[in-house]
CSV table of C-alpha atoms and ligand atoms in Angstrom, one decimal:
chain,number,residue,atom,x,y,z
A,28,MET,CA,117.0,139.4,111.8
A,29,SER,CA,115.0,136.3,113.8
A,30,ILE,CA,112.0,136.0,114.7
A,31,LEU,CA,112.6,137.3,117.9
A,32,ASP,CA,112.8,141.0,116.7
A,33,PHE,CA,108.9,140.9,116.4
A,34,LYS,CA,108.0,141.1,119.3
A,35,PRO,CA,108.1,144.0,121.1
A,36,GLU,CA,110.3,143.8,124.1
A,37,ALA,CA,113.5,142.6,122.0
A,38,TRP,CA,113.7,146.2,121.2
A,39,THR,CA,112.2,147.5,124.9
A,40,VAL,CA,114.7,149.1,127.1
A,41,SER,CA,114.5,150.4,130.7
A,42,ALA,CA,115.4,154.1,130.5
A,43,ASN,CA,116.9,154.0,133.9
A,44,ASP,CA,119.2,151.6,132.4
A,45,ALA,CA,119.9,153.0,130.0
A,46,LEU,CA,120.8,156.7,130.4
A,47,LYS,CA,124.3,157.1,132.4
A,48,ILE,CA,124.8,160.0,133.5
A,49,SER,CA,128.9,161.1,134.2
A,50,LEU,CA,131.0,163.7,135.8
A,51,VAL,CA,134.6,164.1,134.5
A,52,SER,CA,137.9,165.3,135.6
A,53,GLU,CA,141.1,163.0,135.3
A,54,ASN,CA,138.4,160.3,135.5
A,55,ALA,CA,135.2,159.8,134.4
A,56,VAL,CA,132.5,158.6,137.6
A,57,GLN,CA,129.9,156.7,136.1
A,58,PHE,CA,126.6,156.0,137.5
A,59,SER,CA,123.1,155.2,137.3
A,60,PRO,CA,119.9,158.1,137.4
A,61,SER,CA,117.3,156.9,139.9
A,62,PHE,CA,114.1,157.8,137.9
A,63,THR,CA,114.0,159.3,134.3
A,64,TYR,CA,110.1,159.2,134.1
A,65,PRO,CA,109.9,163.0,133.6
A,66,ILE,CA,111.9,162.5,131.1
A,67,TYR,CA,111.0,159.6,128.9
A,68,GLY,CA,107.1,158.4,130.6
A,69,ASP,CA,105.9,157.2,132.9
A,70,ALA,CA,106.9,153.7,132.5
A,71,GLU,CA,110.5,154.5,132.5
A,72,GLN,CA,110.9,153.2,129.4
A,73,ILE,CA,112.4,153.4,125.9
A,74,PHE,CA,111.1,151.7,122.7
A,75,GLY,CA,112.9,150.7,119.5
A,76,TYR,CA,116.8,150.5,120.2
A,77,LYS,CA,118.8,147.5,120.7
A,78,ASP,CA,122.0,148.3,123.3
A,79,LEU,CA,121.3,151.3,123.8
A,80,VAL,CA,123.4,154.0,126.1
A,81,ILE,CA,122.0,157.1,126.4
A,82,HIS,CA,125.4,159.4,128.1
A,83,LEU,CA,124.2,162.3,129.9
A,84,VAL,CA,127.5,163.9,130.7
A,85,PHE,CA,128.6,167.4,132.4
A,86,ASP,CA,132.7,168.7,133.1
A,87,SER,CA,133.3,168.4,137.6
A,88,VAL,CA,133.5,172.0,137.2
A,89,THR,CA,131.5,173.6,135.5
A,90,PHE,CA,128.2,170.7,134.3
A,91,LYS,CA,129.1,172.2,130.5
A,92,PRO,CA,126.8,169.9,129.3
A,93,PHE,CA,127.3,166.4,126.9
A,94,VAL,CA,125.1,164.0,125.5
A,95,ASN,CA,125.8,161.1,123.3
A,96,VAL,CA,123.8,158.3,122.2
A,97,LYS,CA,125.3,154.5,120.9
A,98,PHE,CA,123.0,151.1,120.5
A,99,SER,CA,123.7,148.1,117.9
A,100,ASP,CA,120.6,148.2,116.0
A,101,LYS,CA,117.2,150.3,115.1
A,102,LEU,CA,113.6,151.0,114.2
A,103,LYS,CA,113.7,152.8,111.2
A,104,GLU,CA,110.1,154.6,111.8
A,105,ASP,CA,109.6,154.3,115.7
A,106,ALA,CA,112.7,154.6,117.7
A,107,GLU,CA,112.0,157.2,119.9
A,108,ASP,CA,114.0,160.8,119.8
A,109,VAL,CA,115.9,160.6,123.0
A,110,ILE,CA,117.9,162.5,122.9
A,111,GLY,CA,115.2,165.3,121.9
A,112,LYS,CA,113.6,164.4,124.2
A,113,LEU,CA,117.2,164.3,127.0
A,114,LEU,CA,116.8,168.5,125.4
A,115,LYS,CA,114.1,169.5,126.8
A,116,PHE,CA,114.8,169.3,130.7
A,117,LEU,CA,119.2,171.6,129.5
A,118,PRO,CA,119.8,174.4,128.7
A,119,GLU,CA,118.9,175.6,125.7
A,120,GLY,CA,122.2,175.8,122.4
A,121,ASP,CA,124.4,174.8,125.6
A,122,VAL,CA,124.9,171.3,125.1
A,123,ILE,CA,127.1,169.9,122.9
A,124,VAL,CA,125.3,166.7,121.3
A,125,LYS,CA,127.8,164.0,119.7
A,126,ASP,CA,130.9,165.3,119.0
A,127,GLU,CA,133.4,165.4,121.5
A,128,GLU,CA,136.4,167.0,120.5
A,129,LYS,CA,133.8,169.9,120.6
A,130,TRP,CA,133.2,169.6,124.3
A,131,VAL,CA,136.3,169.3,125.0
A,132,ASP,CA,137.5,171.9,123.9
A,133,ALA,CA,135.1,174.3,124.7
A,134,PHE,CA,134.7,173.5,128.9
A,135,GLN,CA,138.6,173.4,129.5
A,136,GLU,CA,137.5,176.7,127.8
A,137,GLU,CA,135.2,177.6,130.5
A,138,GLN,CA,137.1,175.7,132.6
A,139,LYS,CA,140.0,178.7,132.6
A,140,GLN,CA,137.3,181.3,133.1
A,141,PHE,CA,135.7,179.5,136.2
A,142,SER,CA,135.6,181.6,139.4
A,143,PHE,CA,134.5,180.9,142.8
A,144,PRO,CA,131.4,183.8,143.3
A,145,SER,CA,133.3,186.3,145.2
A,146,ASP,CA,133.5,186.3,148.8
A,147,ASP,CA,130.3,188.8,150.0
A,148,TYR,CA,128.1,185.3,148.7
A,149,LYS,CA,130.3,182.9,151.1
A,150,VAL,CA,128.6,181.2,153.6
A,151,SER,CA,130.2,178.8,155.5
A,152,GLN,CA,134.7,176.4,154.2
A,153,TYR,CA,135.1,173.5,156.3
A,154,ASN,CA,138.0,170.5,156.0
A,155,LYS,CA,137.2,166.9,155.7
A,156,ASN,CA,139.5,164.5,155.0
A,157,GLY,CA,142.3,166.7,154.5
A,158,ASP,CA,140.5,169.1,151.3
A,159,GLU,CA,139.2,172.2,152.3
A,160,PHE,CA,135.1,172.9,151.0
A,161,VAL,CA,133.7,176.2,150.5
A,162,VAL,CA,129.4,177.1,150.6
A,163,TYR,CA,128.5,180.4,149.2
A,164,LYS,CA,124.5,181.1,148.7
A,165,GLN,CA,123.3,183.3,146.1
A,166,ASN,CA,119.8,184.8,144.6
A,167,ILE,CA,118.7,182.7,141.9
A,168,THR,CA,118.7,186.2,139.7
A,169,ASN,CA,122.4,185.9,140.3
A,170,HIS,CA,124.1,185.4,136.4
A,171,PHE,CA,126.7,182.4,137.7
A,172,CYS,CA,123.5,181.1,139.7
A,173,LYS,CA,121.2,180.7,137.2
A,174,LYS,CA,123.8,179.8,134.7
A,175,LEU,CA,124.8,176.6,136.8
A,176,HIS,CA,121.9,175.7,137.9
A,177,ARG,CA,120.0,176.1,134.4
A,178,ARG,CA,123.8,172.6,133.9
A,179,VAL,CA,123.0,171.5,137.5
A,180,GLN,CA,119.2,171.0,137.7
A,181,ILE,CA,118.4,167.5,135.1
A,182,PHE,CA,120.2,166.0,139.0
A,183,VAL,CA,116.7,167.3,141.1
A,184,LEU,CA,114.4,164.7,138.0
A,185,LEU,CA,116.7,162.7,137.7
A,186,PHE,CA,117.5,162.0,141.7
A,187,ILE,CA,114.4,163.4,143.4
A,188,GLU,CA,110.6,161.5,143.4
A,189,ALA,CA,107.9,164.3,142.1
A,190,ALA,CA,111.3,167.2,142.0
A,191,SER,CA,109.7,169.7,139.4
A,192,TYR,CA,112.1,173.3,137.9
A,193,ILE,CA,112.0,175.8,140.3
A,194,ASP,CA,111.0,179.5,138.7
A,195,GLU,CA,114.0,181.1,138.0
A,196,ASN,CA,112.3,184.8,138.1
A,197,ASP,CA,111.0,184.0,141.1
A,198,GLN,CA,113.9,186.0,143.5
A,199,ASN,CA,112.7,184.0,146.4
A,200,TRP,CA,114.4,181.2,145.7
A,201,GLU,CA,117.9,181.5,146.9
A,202,ILE,CA,120.9,178.5,146.2
A,203,PHE,CA,123.4,176.9,148.1
A,204,TRP,CA,126.2,176.1,146.5
A,205,LEU,CA,129.4,173.4,148.2
A,206,PHE,CA,132.3,173.2,146.8
A,207,ASN,CA,136.1,171.9,146.8
A,208,LYS,CA,137.8,174.1,147.0
A,209,ALA,CA,141.2,173.5,145.2
A,210,THR,CA,140.3,170.8,142.5
A,211,LYS,CA,136.8,173.6,142.4
A,212,GLN,CA,134.5,170.5,141.4
A,213,CYS,CA,130.6,171.5,142.4
A,214,ILE,CA,129.9,169.0,145.4
A,215,GLY,CA,126.3,169.8,145.5
A,216,PHE,CA,123.2,172.3,145.7
A,217,VAL,CA,120.6,172.8,147.4
A,218,THR,CA,117.8,174.8,146.7
A,219,THR,CA,115.6,177.1,148.8
A,220,TYR,CA,112.2,179.5,149.2
A,221,LYS,CA,111.6,182.4,151.5
A,222,TYR,CA,107.5,182.2,152.1
A,223,TRP,CA,106.9,186.2,154.1
A,224,LYS,CA,104.6,186.4,156.9
A,225,TYR,CA,102.6,189.1,157.3
A,226,LEU,CA,102.1,188.4,161.4
A,227,GLY,CA,99.0,191.1,161.1
A,228,ALA,CA,98.6,194.7,160.8
A,229,GLU,CA,99.7,196.0,164.0
A,230,GLN,CA,103.7,193.9,163.8
A,231,PHE,CA,103.4,195.1,160.3
A,232,ASP,CA,103.8,199.1,161.1
A,233,GLN,CA,105.9,197.9,164.1
A,234,SER,CA,108.4,195.9,162.9
A,235,LYS,CA,110.9,197.4,159.7
A,236,GLU,CA,112.0,194.1,158.6
A,237,LEU,CA,109.8,191.2,157.7
A,238,LYS,CA,109.8,187.9,159.0
A,239,TYR,CA,109.5,184.5,156.7
A,240,ARG,CA,109.3,180.5,156.9
A,241,ALA,CA,112.8,178.7,154.5
A,242,LYS,CA,112.2,175.7,153.4
A,243,ILE,CA,115.0,173.5,152.1
A,244,SER,CA,113.3,172.0,149.0
A,245,GLN,CA,115.8,170.2,146.7
A,246,PHE,CA,118.9,168.8,148.2
A,247,ILE,CA,121.8,167.1,146.3
A,248,VAL,CA,124.9,166.0,147.3
A,249,PHE,CA,126.2,164.4,143.6
A,250,PRO,CA,126.6,159.9,143.7
A,251,PRO,CA,130.5,161.0,143.3
A,252,TYR,CA,131.0,162.2,146.6
A,253,GLN,CA,127.9,160.8,148.6
A,254,HIS,CA,128.4,159.0,151.9
A,255,GLU,CA,131.2,160.6,153.6
A,256,GLY,CA,130.0,163.7,155.6
A,257,HIS,CA,128.5,166.8,153.0
A,258,GLY,CA,124.8,166.1,153.3
A,259,SER,CA,124.5,166.6,156.9
A,260,ILE,CA,127.6,169.5,156.9
A,261,LEU,CA,126.0,171.2,154.0
A,262,TYR,CA,122.3,170.8,156.4
A,263,ASN,CA,123.7,172.4,159.6
A,264,THR,CA,125.4,175.5,158.2
A,265,ILE,CA,121.9,176.0,156.1
A,266,VAL,CA,120.6,175.8,159.4
A,267,ASP,CA,122.7,177.5,161.5
A,268,LEU,CA,122.6,180.1,159.4
A,269,TRP,CA,118.6,180.3,159.2
A,270,LEU,CA,118.9,180.3,163.4
A,271,LYS,CA,120.5,183.0,163.4
A,272,ASP,CA,118.8,185.2,161.9
A,273,ASN,CA,116.3,187.2,163.9
A,274,ASN,CA,113.2,187.0,161.1
A,275,LEU,CA,113.6,183.6,161.2
A,276,LEU,CA,110.5,181.8,162.2
A,277,GLU,CA,110.4,178.4,161.5
A,278,VAL,CA,112.5,176.1,158.6
A,279,THR,CA,110.7,173.9,157.0
A,280,VAL,CA,111.7,170.6,154.2
A,281,GLU,CA,109.2,170.3,150.8
A,282,ASP,CA,108.7,166.7,150.9
A,283,PRO,CA,111.3,165.3,152.5
A,284,ASN,CA,112.4,162.2,150.9
A,285,GLU,CA,113.7,159.0,154.0
A,286,MET,CA,116.7,159.5,152.9
A,287,PHE,CA,116.5,162.8,153.9
A,288,ASP,CA,114.5,162.9,156.7
A,289,ASP,CA,116.8,159.8,158.3
A,290,LEU,CA,119.5,162.9,157.9
A,291,ARG,CA,118.3,165.9,159.2
A,292,ASP,CA,116.7,163.9,162.0
A,293,ARG,CA,120.0,163.3,163.2
A,294,ASN,CA,121.6,166.3,162.8
A,295,ASP,CA,118.7,167.7,164.7
A,296,LEU,CA,119.2,165.2,167.7
A,297,GLU,CA,122.7,167.0,167.5
A,298,ARG,CA,121.9,169.4,167.9
A,299,LEU,CA,119.2,169.4,169.7
A,300,GLU,CA,121.2,167.4,172.6
A,301,ARG,CA,124.5,170.3,172.6
A,302,GLU,CA,121.3,172.4,173.5
A,303,LYS,CA,121.3,170.7,176.5
A,304,PHE,CA,117.2,170.1,175.7
A,305,PHE,CA,116.5,166.5,175.9
A,306,ASP,CA,117.3,167.2,179.9
A,307,THR,CA,113.7,169.6,179.4
A,308,VAL,CA,112.1,167.3,177.9
A,309,PRO,CA,109.1,166.4,180.7
A,310,ASP,CA,108.1,163.0,181.8
A,311,ASN,CA,104.0,163.2,182.1
A,312,LYS,CA,102.4,160.7,179.8
A,313,ILE,CA,100.5,164.5,177.8
A,314,ILE,CA,103.5,167.0,177.5
A,315,ASP,CA,101.6,170.3,177.7
A,316,GLU,CA,100.6,171.8,174.1
A,317,GLN,CA,102.0,175.9,175.0
A,318,TRP,CA,105.4,174.0,176.5
A,319,ILE,CA,105.6,171.9,173.1
A,320,GLU,CA,104.4,175.1,170.9
A,321,ASP,CA,107.4,177.6,173.2
A,322,GLN,CA,109.5,175.0,172.1
A,323,ARG,CA,109.1,175.1,168.7
A,324,LYS,CA,108.8,178.4,167.8
A,325,LYS,CA,111.9,178.5,170.6
A,326,HIS,CA,113.9,176.7,167.9
A,327,LYS,CA,112.9,176.9,164.8
A,328,LEU,CA,111.5,174.1,164.1
A,329,GLU,CA,108.2,173.1,161.9
A,330,LYS,CA,104.4,171.0,163.7
A,331,ARG,CA,106.1,167.8,162.5
A,332,GLN,CA,109.7,167.3,162.5
A,333,PHE,CA,109.3,168.7,166.9
A,334,SER,CA,106.9,165.9,167.4
A,335,ARG,CA,108.9,163.3,165.2
A,336,LEU,CA,111.5,164.3,168.1
A,337,ILE,CA,110.3,164.5,170.9
A,338,GLU,CA,109.2,161.2,170.3
A,339,MET,CA,112.9,160.1,169.9
A,340,ILE,CA,113.9,161.4,172.9
A,341,LEU,CA,111.3,160.3,174.6
A,342,LEU,CA,112.4,156.4,173.5
A,343,HIS,CA,116.0,157.1,173.6
A,344,ARG,CA,115.2,158.4,177.7
A,345,LYS,CA,113.0,154.6,177.3
A,346,SER,CA,115.5,152.5,176.1
B,30,ACO,N1,132.3,157.3,155.5
B,30,ACO,C1,131.2,156.3,155.6
B,30,ACO,N2,129.9,156.9,155.5
B,30,ACO,C2,129.5,157.5,156.1
B,30,ACO,C3,130.5,159.4,156.4
B,30,ACO,C4,132.3,158.4,156.5
B,30,ACO,N3,133.0,159.5,156.5
B,30,ACO,N4,129.9,160.6,157.2
B,30,ACO,C5,128.7,160.1,156.3
B,30,ACO,N5,128.4,158.2,156.3
B,30,ACO,C6,127.3,157.6,156.3
B,30,ACO,C7,126.1,158.4,157.4
B,30,ACO,O1,125.9,158.5,157.9
B,30,ACO,C8,124.4,158.3,156.5
B,30,ACO,O2,124.5,157.1,157.2
B,30,ACO,P1,122.9,156.2,156.5
B,30,ACO,O3,122.4,156.8,155.1
B,30,ACO,O4,122.9,154.7,157.0
B,30,ACO,O5,122.2,158.1,157.9
B,30,ACO,C9,124.8,158.8,155.0
B,30,ACO,O6,126.6,157.9,155.1
B,30,ACO,C10,124.2,160.1,154.5
B,30,ACO,O7,125.2,161.2,155.7
B,30,ACO,P2,126.3,162.3,155.0
B,30,ACO,O8,126.3,161.9,154.3
B,30,ACO,O9,126.3,163.4,155.2
B,30,ACO,O10,124.9,162.8,153.2
B,30,ACO,P3,125.3,162.5,152.2
B,30,ACO,O11,126.1,163.7,151.1
B,30,ACO,O12,125.6,161.4,151.1
B,30,ACO,O13,124.6,163.6,151.3
B,30,ACO,C11,121.8,163.2,150.3
B,30,ACO,C12,122.9,163.1,151.3
B,30,ACO,C13,121.6,164.9,150.0
B,30,ACO,C14,120.1,162.2,150.4
B,30,ACO,C15,122.1,162.6,148.7
B,30,ACO,O14,121.5,161.6,149.0
B,30,ACO,C16,122.1,162.5,148.0
B,30,ACO,O15,121.6,163.3,147.3
B,30,ACO,N6,120.6,162.2,147.4
B,30,ACO,C17,119.9,161.7,146.3
B,30,ACO,C18,119.4,162.8,146.4
B,30,ACO,C19,118.6,163.2,147.5
B,30,ACO,O16,117.4,161.8,147.9
B,30,ACO,N7,117.9,164.3,148.0
B,30,ACO,C20,117.1,164.0,149.5
B,30,ACO,C21,116.2,164.6,149.0
B,30,ACO,S1,113.9,165.2,149.6
B,30,ACO,C22,114.3,166.8,149.7
B,30,ACO,O17,115.5,167.3,148.7
B,30,ACO,C23,114.1,167.4,150.4
């Protein structure tokens, strides 16, 4: 040991740098998380190792998880239990730790059995750069959905700030899955929630079907597939499906970050332009509140988002 080894910094590493996530197909694609504080604490630092690398690996079809850890030196007494902390957020009994050969055998066997949900759950299909992609929607209580969701849910902690796990026993959760049809790779997923809306006793007695507001809660396109337009297509697929539903009153989004706000604004504006809404926005300095409210309801948008869009349309008109 050198004198430098007595300094705590010598044994402290950034958890965001140490954790390496990989999606494995024929090749492995490795990337770093945006956040690790839910797993390794607010400071996102790990104590007790030198040259620490924590490998969190998934096969890109079934997402069977594998965890391994490498380091050049470790403090015997004080080193954090880096694997134990990670395992708390992964499905119990499903993760293979350290034994890579066992993991390869396990996911290859699972891949042989793997099949998509039936066409009853299919929402849409599209072609992008010569590949076919397919979107399914399933309730969280569905077996396929629950199993895959338990494996991928850690991505919301690693990539969405302030995200937490959803209650898989609450039947109001529905998940949209995006897959590459030929390779069967899962490209991304979106958790969504339905809030049933009580419109008063009279309407409740008259209408047989309940009205609801729908929320996009957690929206993820896995890093290797980002910036290819999948996020926009998936967002539009979900919104189009909801807009067609007569029982849906409003589309909402939970705590969108800047990236998602951009994606949402761009796609909402494109939709409103296609629907020839731009020309109907009055030129008056103060727009009649009732007009805004009527239009907002017609387009099933929430207040904050609709105001932003009107503002952008007016700015665009001035420029
Ligand atoms: N070539 C190059 N760029 C492209 C292409 C293309 N063929 N197609 C689209 N793009 C650009 C878009 O113009 C856009 O550019 P911008 O960022 O400068 O505006 C950008 O790529 C992203 O658009 P998409 O490709 O449609 O979206 P993507 O598939 O990358 O998904 C998302 C976006 C969901 C935000 C993704 O980055 C992600 O999962 N991030 C991590 C998790 C996250 O932040 N989720 C949102 C949290 S908020 C919430 O969950 C409600």
